[in-house]
GROMACS .gro file of C-alpha atoms in nm:
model
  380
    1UNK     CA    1  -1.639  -1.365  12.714
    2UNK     CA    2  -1.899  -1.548  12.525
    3UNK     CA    3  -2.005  -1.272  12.291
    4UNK     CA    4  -1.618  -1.224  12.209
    5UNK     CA    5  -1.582  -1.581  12.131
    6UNK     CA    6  -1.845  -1.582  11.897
    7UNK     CA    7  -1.754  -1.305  11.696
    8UNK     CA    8  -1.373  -1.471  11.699
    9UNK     CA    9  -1.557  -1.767  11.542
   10UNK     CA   10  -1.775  -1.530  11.304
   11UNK     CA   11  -1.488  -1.346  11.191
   12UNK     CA   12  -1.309  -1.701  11.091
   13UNK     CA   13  -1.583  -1.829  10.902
   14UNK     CA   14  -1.619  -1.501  10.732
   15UNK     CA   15  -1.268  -1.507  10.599
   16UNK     CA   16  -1.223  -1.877  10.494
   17UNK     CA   17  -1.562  -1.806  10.284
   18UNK     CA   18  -1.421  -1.510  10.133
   19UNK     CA   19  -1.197  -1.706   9.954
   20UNK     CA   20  -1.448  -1.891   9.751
   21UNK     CA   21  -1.608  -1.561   9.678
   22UNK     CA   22  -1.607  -1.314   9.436
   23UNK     CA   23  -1.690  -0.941   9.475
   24UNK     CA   24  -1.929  -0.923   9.752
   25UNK     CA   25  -2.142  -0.662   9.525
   26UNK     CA   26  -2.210  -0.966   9.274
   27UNK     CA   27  -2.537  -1.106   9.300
   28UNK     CA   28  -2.565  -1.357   9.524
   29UNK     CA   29  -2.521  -1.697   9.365
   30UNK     CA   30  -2.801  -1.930   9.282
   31UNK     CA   31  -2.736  -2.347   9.243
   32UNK     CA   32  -2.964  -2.615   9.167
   33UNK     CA   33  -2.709  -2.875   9.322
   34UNK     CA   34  -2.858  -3.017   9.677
   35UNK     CA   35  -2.475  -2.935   9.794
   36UNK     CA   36  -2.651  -2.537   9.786
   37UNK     CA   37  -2.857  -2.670  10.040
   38UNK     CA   38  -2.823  -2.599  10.472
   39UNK     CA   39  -2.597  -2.885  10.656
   40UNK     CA   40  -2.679  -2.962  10.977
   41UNK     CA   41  -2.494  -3.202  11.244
   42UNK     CA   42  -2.672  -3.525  11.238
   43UNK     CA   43  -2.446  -3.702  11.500
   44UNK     CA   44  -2.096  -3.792  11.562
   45UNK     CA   45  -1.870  -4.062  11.649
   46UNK     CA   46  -1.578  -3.950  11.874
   47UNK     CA   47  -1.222  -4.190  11.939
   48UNK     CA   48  -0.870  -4.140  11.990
   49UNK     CA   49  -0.811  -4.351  11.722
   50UNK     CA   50  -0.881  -4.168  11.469
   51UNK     CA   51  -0.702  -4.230  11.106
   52UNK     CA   52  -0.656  -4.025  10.792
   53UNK     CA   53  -0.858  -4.259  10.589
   54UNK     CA   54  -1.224  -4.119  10.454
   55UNK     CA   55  -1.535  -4.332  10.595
   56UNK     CA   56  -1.754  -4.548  10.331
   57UNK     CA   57  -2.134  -4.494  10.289
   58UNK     CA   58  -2.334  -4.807  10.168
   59UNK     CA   59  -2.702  -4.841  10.224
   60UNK     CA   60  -2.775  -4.799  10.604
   61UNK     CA   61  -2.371  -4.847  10.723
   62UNK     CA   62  -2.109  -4.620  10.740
   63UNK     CA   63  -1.758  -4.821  10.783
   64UNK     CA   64  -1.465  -4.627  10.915
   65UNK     CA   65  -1.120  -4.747  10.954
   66UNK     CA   66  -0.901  -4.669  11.260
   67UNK     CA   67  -0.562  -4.665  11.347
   68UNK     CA   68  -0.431  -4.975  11.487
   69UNK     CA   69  -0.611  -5.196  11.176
   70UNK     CA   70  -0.988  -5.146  11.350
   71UNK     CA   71  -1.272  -5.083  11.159
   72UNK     CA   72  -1.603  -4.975  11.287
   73UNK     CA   73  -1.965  -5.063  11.119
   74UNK     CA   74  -2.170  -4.765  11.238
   75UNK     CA   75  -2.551  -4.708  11.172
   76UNK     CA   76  -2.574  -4.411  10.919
   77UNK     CA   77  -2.920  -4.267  11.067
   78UNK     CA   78  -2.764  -4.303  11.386
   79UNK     CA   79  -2.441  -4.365  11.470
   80UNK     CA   80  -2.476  -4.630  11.686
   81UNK     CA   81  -2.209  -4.907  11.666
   82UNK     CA   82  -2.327  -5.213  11.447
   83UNK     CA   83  -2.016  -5.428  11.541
   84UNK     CA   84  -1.607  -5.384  11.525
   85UNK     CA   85  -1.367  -5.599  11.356
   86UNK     CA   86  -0.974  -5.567  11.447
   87UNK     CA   87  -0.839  -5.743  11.168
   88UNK     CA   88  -0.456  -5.648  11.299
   89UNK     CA   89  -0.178  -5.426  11.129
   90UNK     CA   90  -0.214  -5.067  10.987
   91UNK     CA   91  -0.490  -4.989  10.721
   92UNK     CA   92  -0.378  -4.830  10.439
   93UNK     CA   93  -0.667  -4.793  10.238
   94UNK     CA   94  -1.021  -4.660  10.212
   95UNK     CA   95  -1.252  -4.958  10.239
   96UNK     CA   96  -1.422  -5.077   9.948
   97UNK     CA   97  -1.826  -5.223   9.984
   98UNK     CA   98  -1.921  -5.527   9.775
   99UNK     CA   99  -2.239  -5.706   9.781
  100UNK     CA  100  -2.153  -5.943  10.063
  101UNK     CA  101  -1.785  -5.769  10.192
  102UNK     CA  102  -1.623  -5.545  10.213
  103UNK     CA  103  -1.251  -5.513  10.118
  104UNK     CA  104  -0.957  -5.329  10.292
  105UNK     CA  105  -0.579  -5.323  10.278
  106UNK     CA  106  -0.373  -5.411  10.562
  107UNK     CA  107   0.001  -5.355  10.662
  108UNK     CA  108   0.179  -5.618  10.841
  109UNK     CA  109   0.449  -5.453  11.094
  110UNK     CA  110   0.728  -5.662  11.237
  111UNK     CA  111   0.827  -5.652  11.592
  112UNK     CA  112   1.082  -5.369  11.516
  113UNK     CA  113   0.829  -5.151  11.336
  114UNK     CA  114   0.946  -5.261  10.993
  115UNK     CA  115   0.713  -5.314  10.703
  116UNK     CA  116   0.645  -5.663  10.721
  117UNK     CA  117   0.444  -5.738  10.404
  118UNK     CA  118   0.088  -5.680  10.314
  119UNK     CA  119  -0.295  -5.840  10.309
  120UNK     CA  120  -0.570  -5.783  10.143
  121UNK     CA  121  -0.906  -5.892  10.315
  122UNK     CA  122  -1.279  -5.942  10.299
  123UNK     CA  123  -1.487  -5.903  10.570
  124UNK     CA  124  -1.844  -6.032  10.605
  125UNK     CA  125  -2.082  -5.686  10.585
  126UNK     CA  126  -2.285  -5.795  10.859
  127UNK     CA  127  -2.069  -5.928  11.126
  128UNK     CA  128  -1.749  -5.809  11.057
  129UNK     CA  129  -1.584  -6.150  11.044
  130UNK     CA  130  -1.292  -6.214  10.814
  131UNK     CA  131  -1.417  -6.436  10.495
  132UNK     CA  132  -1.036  -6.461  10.354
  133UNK     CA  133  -0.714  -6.304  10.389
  134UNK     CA  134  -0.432  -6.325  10.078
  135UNK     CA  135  -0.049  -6.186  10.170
  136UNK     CA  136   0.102  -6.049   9.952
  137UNK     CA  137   0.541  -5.856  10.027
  138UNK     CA  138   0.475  -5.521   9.997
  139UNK     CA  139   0.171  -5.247  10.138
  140UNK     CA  140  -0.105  -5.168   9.890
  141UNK     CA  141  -0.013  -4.779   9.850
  142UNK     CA  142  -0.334  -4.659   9.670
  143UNK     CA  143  -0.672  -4.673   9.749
  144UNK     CA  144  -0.886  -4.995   9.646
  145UNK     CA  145  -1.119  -4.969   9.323
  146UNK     CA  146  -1.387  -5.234   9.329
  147UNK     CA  147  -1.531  -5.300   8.971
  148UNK     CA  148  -1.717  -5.612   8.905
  149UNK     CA  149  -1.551  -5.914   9.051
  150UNK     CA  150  -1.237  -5.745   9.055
  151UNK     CA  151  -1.006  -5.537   9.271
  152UNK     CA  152  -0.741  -5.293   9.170
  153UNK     CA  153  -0.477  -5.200   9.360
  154UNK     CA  154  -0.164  -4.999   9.374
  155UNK     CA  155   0.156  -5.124   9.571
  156UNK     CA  156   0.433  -4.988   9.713
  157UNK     CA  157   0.620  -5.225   9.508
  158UNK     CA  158   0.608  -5.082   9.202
  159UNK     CA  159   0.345  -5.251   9.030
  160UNK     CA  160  -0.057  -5.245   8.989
  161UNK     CA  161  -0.251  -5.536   9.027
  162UNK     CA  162  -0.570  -5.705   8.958
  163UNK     CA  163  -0.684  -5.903   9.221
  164UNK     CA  164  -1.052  -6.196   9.246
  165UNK     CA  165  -1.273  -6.012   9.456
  166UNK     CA  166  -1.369  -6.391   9.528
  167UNK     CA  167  -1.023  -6.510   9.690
  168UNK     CA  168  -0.771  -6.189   9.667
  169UNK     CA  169  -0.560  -6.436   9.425
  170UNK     CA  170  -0.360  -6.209   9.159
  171UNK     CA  171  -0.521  -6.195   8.837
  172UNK     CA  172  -0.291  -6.005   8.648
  173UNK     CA  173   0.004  -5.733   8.701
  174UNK     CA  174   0.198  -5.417   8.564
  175UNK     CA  175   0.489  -5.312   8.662
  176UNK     CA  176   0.570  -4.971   8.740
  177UNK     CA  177   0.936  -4.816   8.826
  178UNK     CA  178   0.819  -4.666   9.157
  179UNK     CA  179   0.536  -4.669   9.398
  180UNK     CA  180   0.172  -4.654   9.298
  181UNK     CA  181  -0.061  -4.424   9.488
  182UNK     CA  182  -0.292  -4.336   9.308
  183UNK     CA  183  -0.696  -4.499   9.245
  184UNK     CA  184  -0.737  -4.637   8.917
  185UNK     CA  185  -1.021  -4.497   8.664
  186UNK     CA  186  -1.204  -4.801   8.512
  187UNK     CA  187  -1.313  -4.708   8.191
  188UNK     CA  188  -1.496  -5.042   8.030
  189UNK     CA  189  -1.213  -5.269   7.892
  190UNK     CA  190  -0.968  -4.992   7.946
  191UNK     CA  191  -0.802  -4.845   8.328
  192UNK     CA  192  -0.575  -4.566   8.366
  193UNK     CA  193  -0.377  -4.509   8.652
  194UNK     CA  194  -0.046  -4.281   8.753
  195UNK     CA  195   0.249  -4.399   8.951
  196UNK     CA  196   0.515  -4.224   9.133
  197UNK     CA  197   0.797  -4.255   8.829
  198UNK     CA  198   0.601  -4.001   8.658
  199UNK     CA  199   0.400  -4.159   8.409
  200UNK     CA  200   0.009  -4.244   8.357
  201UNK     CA  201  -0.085  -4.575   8.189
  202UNK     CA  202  -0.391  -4.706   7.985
  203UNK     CA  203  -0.381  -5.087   8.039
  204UNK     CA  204  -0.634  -5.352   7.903
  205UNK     CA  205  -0.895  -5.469   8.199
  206UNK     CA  206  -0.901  -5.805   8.017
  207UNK     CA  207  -0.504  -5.933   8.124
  208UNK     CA  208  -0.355  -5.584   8.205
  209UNK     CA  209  -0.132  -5.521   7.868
  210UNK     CA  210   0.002  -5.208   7.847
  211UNK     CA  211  -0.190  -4.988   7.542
  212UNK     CA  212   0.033  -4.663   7.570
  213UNK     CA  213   0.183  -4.436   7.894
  214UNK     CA  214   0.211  -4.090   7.876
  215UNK     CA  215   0.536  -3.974   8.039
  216UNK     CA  216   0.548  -3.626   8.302
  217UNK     CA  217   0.805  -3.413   8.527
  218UNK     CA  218   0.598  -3.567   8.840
  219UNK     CA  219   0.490  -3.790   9.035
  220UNK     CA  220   0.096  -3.901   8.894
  221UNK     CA  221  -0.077  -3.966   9.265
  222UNK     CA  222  -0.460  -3.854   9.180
  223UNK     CA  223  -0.723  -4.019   8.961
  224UNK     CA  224  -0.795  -3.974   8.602
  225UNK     CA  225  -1.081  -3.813   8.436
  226UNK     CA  226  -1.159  -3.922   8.106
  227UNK     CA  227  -1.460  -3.798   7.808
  228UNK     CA  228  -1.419  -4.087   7.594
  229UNK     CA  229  -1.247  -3.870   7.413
  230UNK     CA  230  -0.951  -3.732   7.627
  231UNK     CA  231  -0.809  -3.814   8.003
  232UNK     CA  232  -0.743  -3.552   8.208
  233UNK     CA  233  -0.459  -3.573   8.486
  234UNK     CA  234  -0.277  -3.342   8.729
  235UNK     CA  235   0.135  -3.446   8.791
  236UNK     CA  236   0.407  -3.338   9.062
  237UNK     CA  237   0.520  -3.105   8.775
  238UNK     CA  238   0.230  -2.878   8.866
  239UNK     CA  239   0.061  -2.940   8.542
  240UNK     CA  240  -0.261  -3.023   8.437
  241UNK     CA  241  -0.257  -3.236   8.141
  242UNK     CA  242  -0.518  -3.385   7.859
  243UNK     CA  243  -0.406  -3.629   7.618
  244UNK     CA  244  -0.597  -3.752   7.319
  245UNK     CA  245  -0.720  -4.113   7.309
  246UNK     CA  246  -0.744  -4.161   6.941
  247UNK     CA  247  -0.350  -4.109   6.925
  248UNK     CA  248  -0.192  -4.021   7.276
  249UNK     CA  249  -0.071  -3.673   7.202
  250UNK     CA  250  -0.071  -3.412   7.441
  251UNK     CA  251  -0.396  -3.220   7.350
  252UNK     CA  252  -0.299  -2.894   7.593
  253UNK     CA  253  -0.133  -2.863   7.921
  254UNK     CA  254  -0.218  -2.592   8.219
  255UNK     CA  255   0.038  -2.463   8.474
  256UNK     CA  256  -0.076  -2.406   8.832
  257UNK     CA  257   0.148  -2.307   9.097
  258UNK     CA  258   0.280  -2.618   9.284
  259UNK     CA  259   0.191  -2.966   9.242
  260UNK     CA  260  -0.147  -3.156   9.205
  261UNK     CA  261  -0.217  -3.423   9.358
  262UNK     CA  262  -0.603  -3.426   9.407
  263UNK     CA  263  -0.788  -3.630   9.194
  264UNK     CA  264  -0.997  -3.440   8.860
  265UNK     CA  265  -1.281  -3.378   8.821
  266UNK     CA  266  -1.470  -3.334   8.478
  267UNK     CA  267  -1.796  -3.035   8.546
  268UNK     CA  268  -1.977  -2.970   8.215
  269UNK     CA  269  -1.740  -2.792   7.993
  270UNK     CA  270  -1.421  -2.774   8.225
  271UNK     CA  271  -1.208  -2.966   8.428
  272UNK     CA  272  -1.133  -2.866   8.787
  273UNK     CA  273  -0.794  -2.914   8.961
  274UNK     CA  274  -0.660  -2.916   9.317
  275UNK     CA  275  -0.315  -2.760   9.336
  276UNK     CA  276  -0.085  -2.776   9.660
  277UNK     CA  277  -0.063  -2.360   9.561
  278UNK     CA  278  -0.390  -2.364   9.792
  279UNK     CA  279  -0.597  -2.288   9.453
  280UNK     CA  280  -0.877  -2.443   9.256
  281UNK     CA  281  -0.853  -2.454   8.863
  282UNK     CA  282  -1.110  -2.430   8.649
  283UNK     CA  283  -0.967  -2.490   8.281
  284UNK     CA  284  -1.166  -2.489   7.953
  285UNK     CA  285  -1.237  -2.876   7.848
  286UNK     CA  286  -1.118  -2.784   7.482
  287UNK     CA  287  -0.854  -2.514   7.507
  288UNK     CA  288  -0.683  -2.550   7.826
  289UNK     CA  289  -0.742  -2.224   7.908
  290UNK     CA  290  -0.820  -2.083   8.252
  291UNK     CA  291  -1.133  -2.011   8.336
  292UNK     CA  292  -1.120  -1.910   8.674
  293UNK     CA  293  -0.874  -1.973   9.014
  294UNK     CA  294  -1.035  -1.964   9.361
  295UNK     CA  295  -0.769  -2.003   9.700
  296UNK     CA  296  -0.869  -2.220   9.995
  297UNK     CA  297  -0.670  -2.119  10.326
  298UNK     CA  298  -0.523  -2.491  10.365
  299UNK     CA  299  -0.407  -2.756  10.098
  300UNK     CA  300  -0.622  -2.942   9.871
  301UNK     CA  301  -0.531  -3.299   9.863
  302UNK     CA  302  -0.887  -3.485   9.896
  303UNK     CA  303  -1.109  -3.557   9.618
  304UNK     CA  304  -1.384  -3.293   9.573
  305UNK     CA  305  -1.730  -3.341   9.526
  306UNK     CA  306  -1.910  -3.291   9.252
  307UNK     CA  307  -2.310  -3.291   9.203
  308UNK     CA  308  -2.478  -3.098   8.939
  309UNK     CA  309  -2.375  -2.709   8.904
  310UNK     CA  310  -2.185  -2.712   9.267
  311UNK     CA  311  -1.849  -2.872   9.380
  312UNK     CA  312  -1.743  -2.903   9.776
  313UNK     CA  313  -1.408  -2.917   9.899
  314UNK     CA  314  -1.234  -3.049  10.242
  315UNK     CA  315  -0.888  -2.896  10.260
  316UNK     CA  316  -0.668  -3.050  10.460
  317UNK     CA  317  -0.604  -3.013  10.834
  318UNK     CA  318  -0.891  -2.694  10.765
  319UNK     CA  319  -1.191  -2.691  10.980
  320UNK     CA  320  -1.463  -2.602  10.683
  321UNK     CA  321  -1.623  -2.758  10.419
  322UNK     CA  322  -1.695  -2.491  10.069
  323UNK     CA  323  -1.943  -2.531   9.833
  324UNK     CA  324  -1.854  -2.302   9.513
  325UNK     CA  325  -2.067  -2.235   9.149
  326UNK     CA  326  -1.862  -2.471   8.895
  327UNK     CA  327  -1.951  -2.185   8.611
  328UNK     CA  328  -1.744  -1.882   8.818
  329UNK     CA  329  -1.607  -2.003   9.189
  330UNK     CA  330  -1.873  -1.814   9.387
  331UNK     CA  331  -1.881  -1.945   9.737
  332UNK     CA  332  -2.291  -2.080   9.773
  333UNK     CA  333  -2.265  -2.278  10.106
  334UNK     CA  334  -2.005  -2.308  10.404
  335UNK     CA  335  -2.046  -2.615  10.679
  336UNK     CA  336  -1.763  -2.496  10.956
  337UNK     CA  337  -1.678  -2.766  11.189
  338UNK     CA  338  -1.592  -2.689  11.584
  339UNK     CA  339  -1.328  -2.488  11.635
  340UNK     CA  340  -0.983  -2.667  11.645
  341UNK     CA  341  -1.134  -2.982  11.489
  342UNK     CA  342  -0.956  -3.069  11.143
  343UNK     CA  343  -1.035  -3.265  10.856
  344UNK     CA  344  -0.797  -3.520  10.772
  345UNK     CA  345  -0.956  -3.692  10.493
  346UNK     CA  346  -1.144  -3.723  10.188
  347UNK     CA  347  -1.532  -3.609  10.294
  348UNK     CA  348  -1.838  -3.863  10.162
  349UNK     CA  349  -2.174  -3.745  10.011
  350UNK     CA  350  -2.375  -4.003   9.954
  351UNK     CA  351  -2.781  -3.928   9.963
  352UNK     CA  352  -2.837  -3.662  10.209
  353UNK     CA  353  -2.581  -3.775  10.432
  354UNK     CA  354  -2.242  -3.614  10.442
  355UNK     CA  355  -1.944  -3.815  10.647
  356UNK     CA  356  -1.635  -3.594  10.745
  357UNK     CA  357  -1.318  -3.752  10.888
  358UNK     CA  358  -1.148  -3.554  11.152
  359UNK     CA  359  -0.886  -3.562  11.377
  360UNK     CA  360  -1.148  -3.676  11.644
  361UNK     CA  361  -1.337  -3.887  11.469
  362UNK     CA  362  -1.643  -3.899  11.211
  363UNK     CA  363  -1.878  -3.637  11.189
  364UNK     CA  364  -2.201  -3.670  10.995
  365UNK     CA  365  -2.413  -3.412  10.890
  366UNK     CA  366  -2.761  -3.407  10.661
  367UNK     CA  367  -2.894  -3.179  10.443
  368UNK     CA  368  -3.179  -2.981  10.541
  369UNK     CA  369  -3.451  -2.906  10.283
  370UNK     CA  370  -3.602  -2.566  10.267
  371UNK     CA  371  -3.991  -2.686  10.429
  372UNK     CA  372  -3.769  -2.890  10.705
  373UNK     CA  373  -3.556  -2.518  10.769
  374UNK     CA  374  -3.909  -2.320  10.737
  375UNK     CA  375  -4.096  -2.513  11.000
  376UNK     CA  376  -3.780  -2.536  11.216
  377UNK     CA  377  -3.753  -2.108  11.167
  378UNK     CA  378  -4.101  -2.068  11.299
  379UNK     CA  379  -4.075  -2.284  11.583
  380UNK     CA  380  -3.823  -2.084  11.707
   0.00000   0.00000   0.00000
């Protein structure tokens, strides 16, 4: 029975890679990126509680939110519990790590379950104690973007704020006319960011006027990539755009096959998109032109990661992690998680530590460099 279920297993990690792989007659693919490198399980932390929100690296701490507004400070060498904060509500947001605090997004519900208004707080780093709490009538919809002394937020209220990273008081305000999801790019003096009416908007950091929108056929959930030159975007419409700065005028457009809402992601000389078609994009920078199209068995909604020549993607509810070549899609690494666990969230690479958010909690993994996987081969 055990020799069946391990080539049940074998078989399924076989065909997920397959799909990040081109003719198995190619030569095998070669990366510098340390995503080529071997994951292995550095240690978990397991709880029913378990939310669809991605953990936060920073420094030696790993923070990960729960359900039922709890967040956990966990050691990142070991996983052992630094302290827990239950700051009440329903977290909507990825926390964000200052200097001092860090920053999430709360829901207030009523006593019938309805949405009861919203809060931004700060938390002290090393206790977990609330420094300040601001309410504000509607949930913060996208995830937080710290930059400087400033937070930016989406809200389910239409509008896009700038909030003191000091008090949580509203600096400034656009309004929108529907819900922002999506994280902000912070560009200098300039942010872009989409909303659910359809549009992407370039507003000035200094008191949030509006420079110029660019109107699509979708909803505009992920985050911006931008050259200097250009920002890239993916809509509901199923189209990736790139409009010119200089003048706002659509520079090219590329189709895919259902809608994107993944954030892009700018790799050398082309831009790679995430489309709910279960495909990756690679389009020319310049011409729009595809390049290449790779399929993942489940949906790609989480950001990927990008270091050097390699990318890795998390699809959703899948139970693998893919590393592919930017230059042609060729599959160059595969981390498969236990069978039936899923991954629910964005995944974090930060150092040599890589945090994956499952349906059972947070499972961290390191990379292992080729002396470490050497000396552990000839122990064996």
């Amino acid at each position: 029975m055990k020799l069946i279920a391990l080539l049940i297993i074998a078989l399924i990690v076989t065909t997920n890679a397959e799909t990040f792989q081109r003719d198995s007659s190619e030569p095998r693919a070669v990366s510098s990126s340390p995503l080529a490198l071997p994951f292995k399980r550095s240690w978990e932390y397991l709880t029913d509680s378990a939310s669809s929100l991605p953990p936060t690296i920073d420094g030696d701490r790993i923070y990960m939110p729960l359900e039922g507004g709890r967040v956990v400070c966990l050691d990142r060498e070991t996983g052992s519990l630094k302290w827990t904060s239950e700051p009440g509500g329903s977290i909507t947001s990825s926390i964000v790590a200052g200097e001092k605090s860090i920053y999430i997004a709360v829901r207030k519900l009523s006593q019938d379950g309805a949405d009861g208004g919203a809060s931004i707080k700060a938390l002290d780093k090393q206790t977990g104690l609330t420094l300040w709490s601001r309410d504000y009538g509607r949930a913060f919809t996208s995830p937080l973007v710290l930059s400087g002394a400033r937070i930016y937020a989406g809200s389910a209220d239409g509008s896009f704020y700038a909030l003191s990273a000091e008090s949580g008081d509203t600096i400034w305000k656009v309004a929108t006319q529907d819900v922002v999801r999506g994280r902000a790019l912070v560009t200098g003096q300039v942010i872009y960011f989409g909303s659910d009416d359809g549009a992407i908007r370039a507003v000035e950091a200094s008191g949030g006027g509006v420079l110029w929108k660019f109107q699509t056929g979708g909803k505009v959930t992920g985050r911006p990539a931008s050259d200097d030159r250009t920002v890239y975007f993916g809509s509901g419409d199923g189209y990736l755009y790139a409009v010119e700065l200089a003048n706002q005028k659509l520079k090219w457009r590329a189709r895919t096959g259902a809608a994107i809402e993944a954030s892009i992601i700018l790799a050398g000389d082309r831009v790679l998109a995430a489309s709910f078609d279960n495909f990756i994009y690679a389009i020319d920078r310049h011409s729009g032109n595809r390049l290449w199209k790779r399929r993942s068995d489940n949906r790609i909604a989480a950001e990927p990661i990008v270091v050097g020549d390699a990318t890795m993607i998390a699809p959703l509810r899948g139970g693998y992690l893919a590393v592919f070549l930017n230059s042609d899609g060729r599959s160059i690494n595969y981390f498969q998680m236990d069978r039936g666990v899923e991954i629910v969230a964005d995944a974090v690479f930060s150092g040599d530590t890589l945090a994956i958010a499952t349906d059972r909690g947070l499972v961290v993994a390191r990379m292992v460099q080729q002396s470490e996987d050497r000396m552990n081969a000839k122990s064996k």
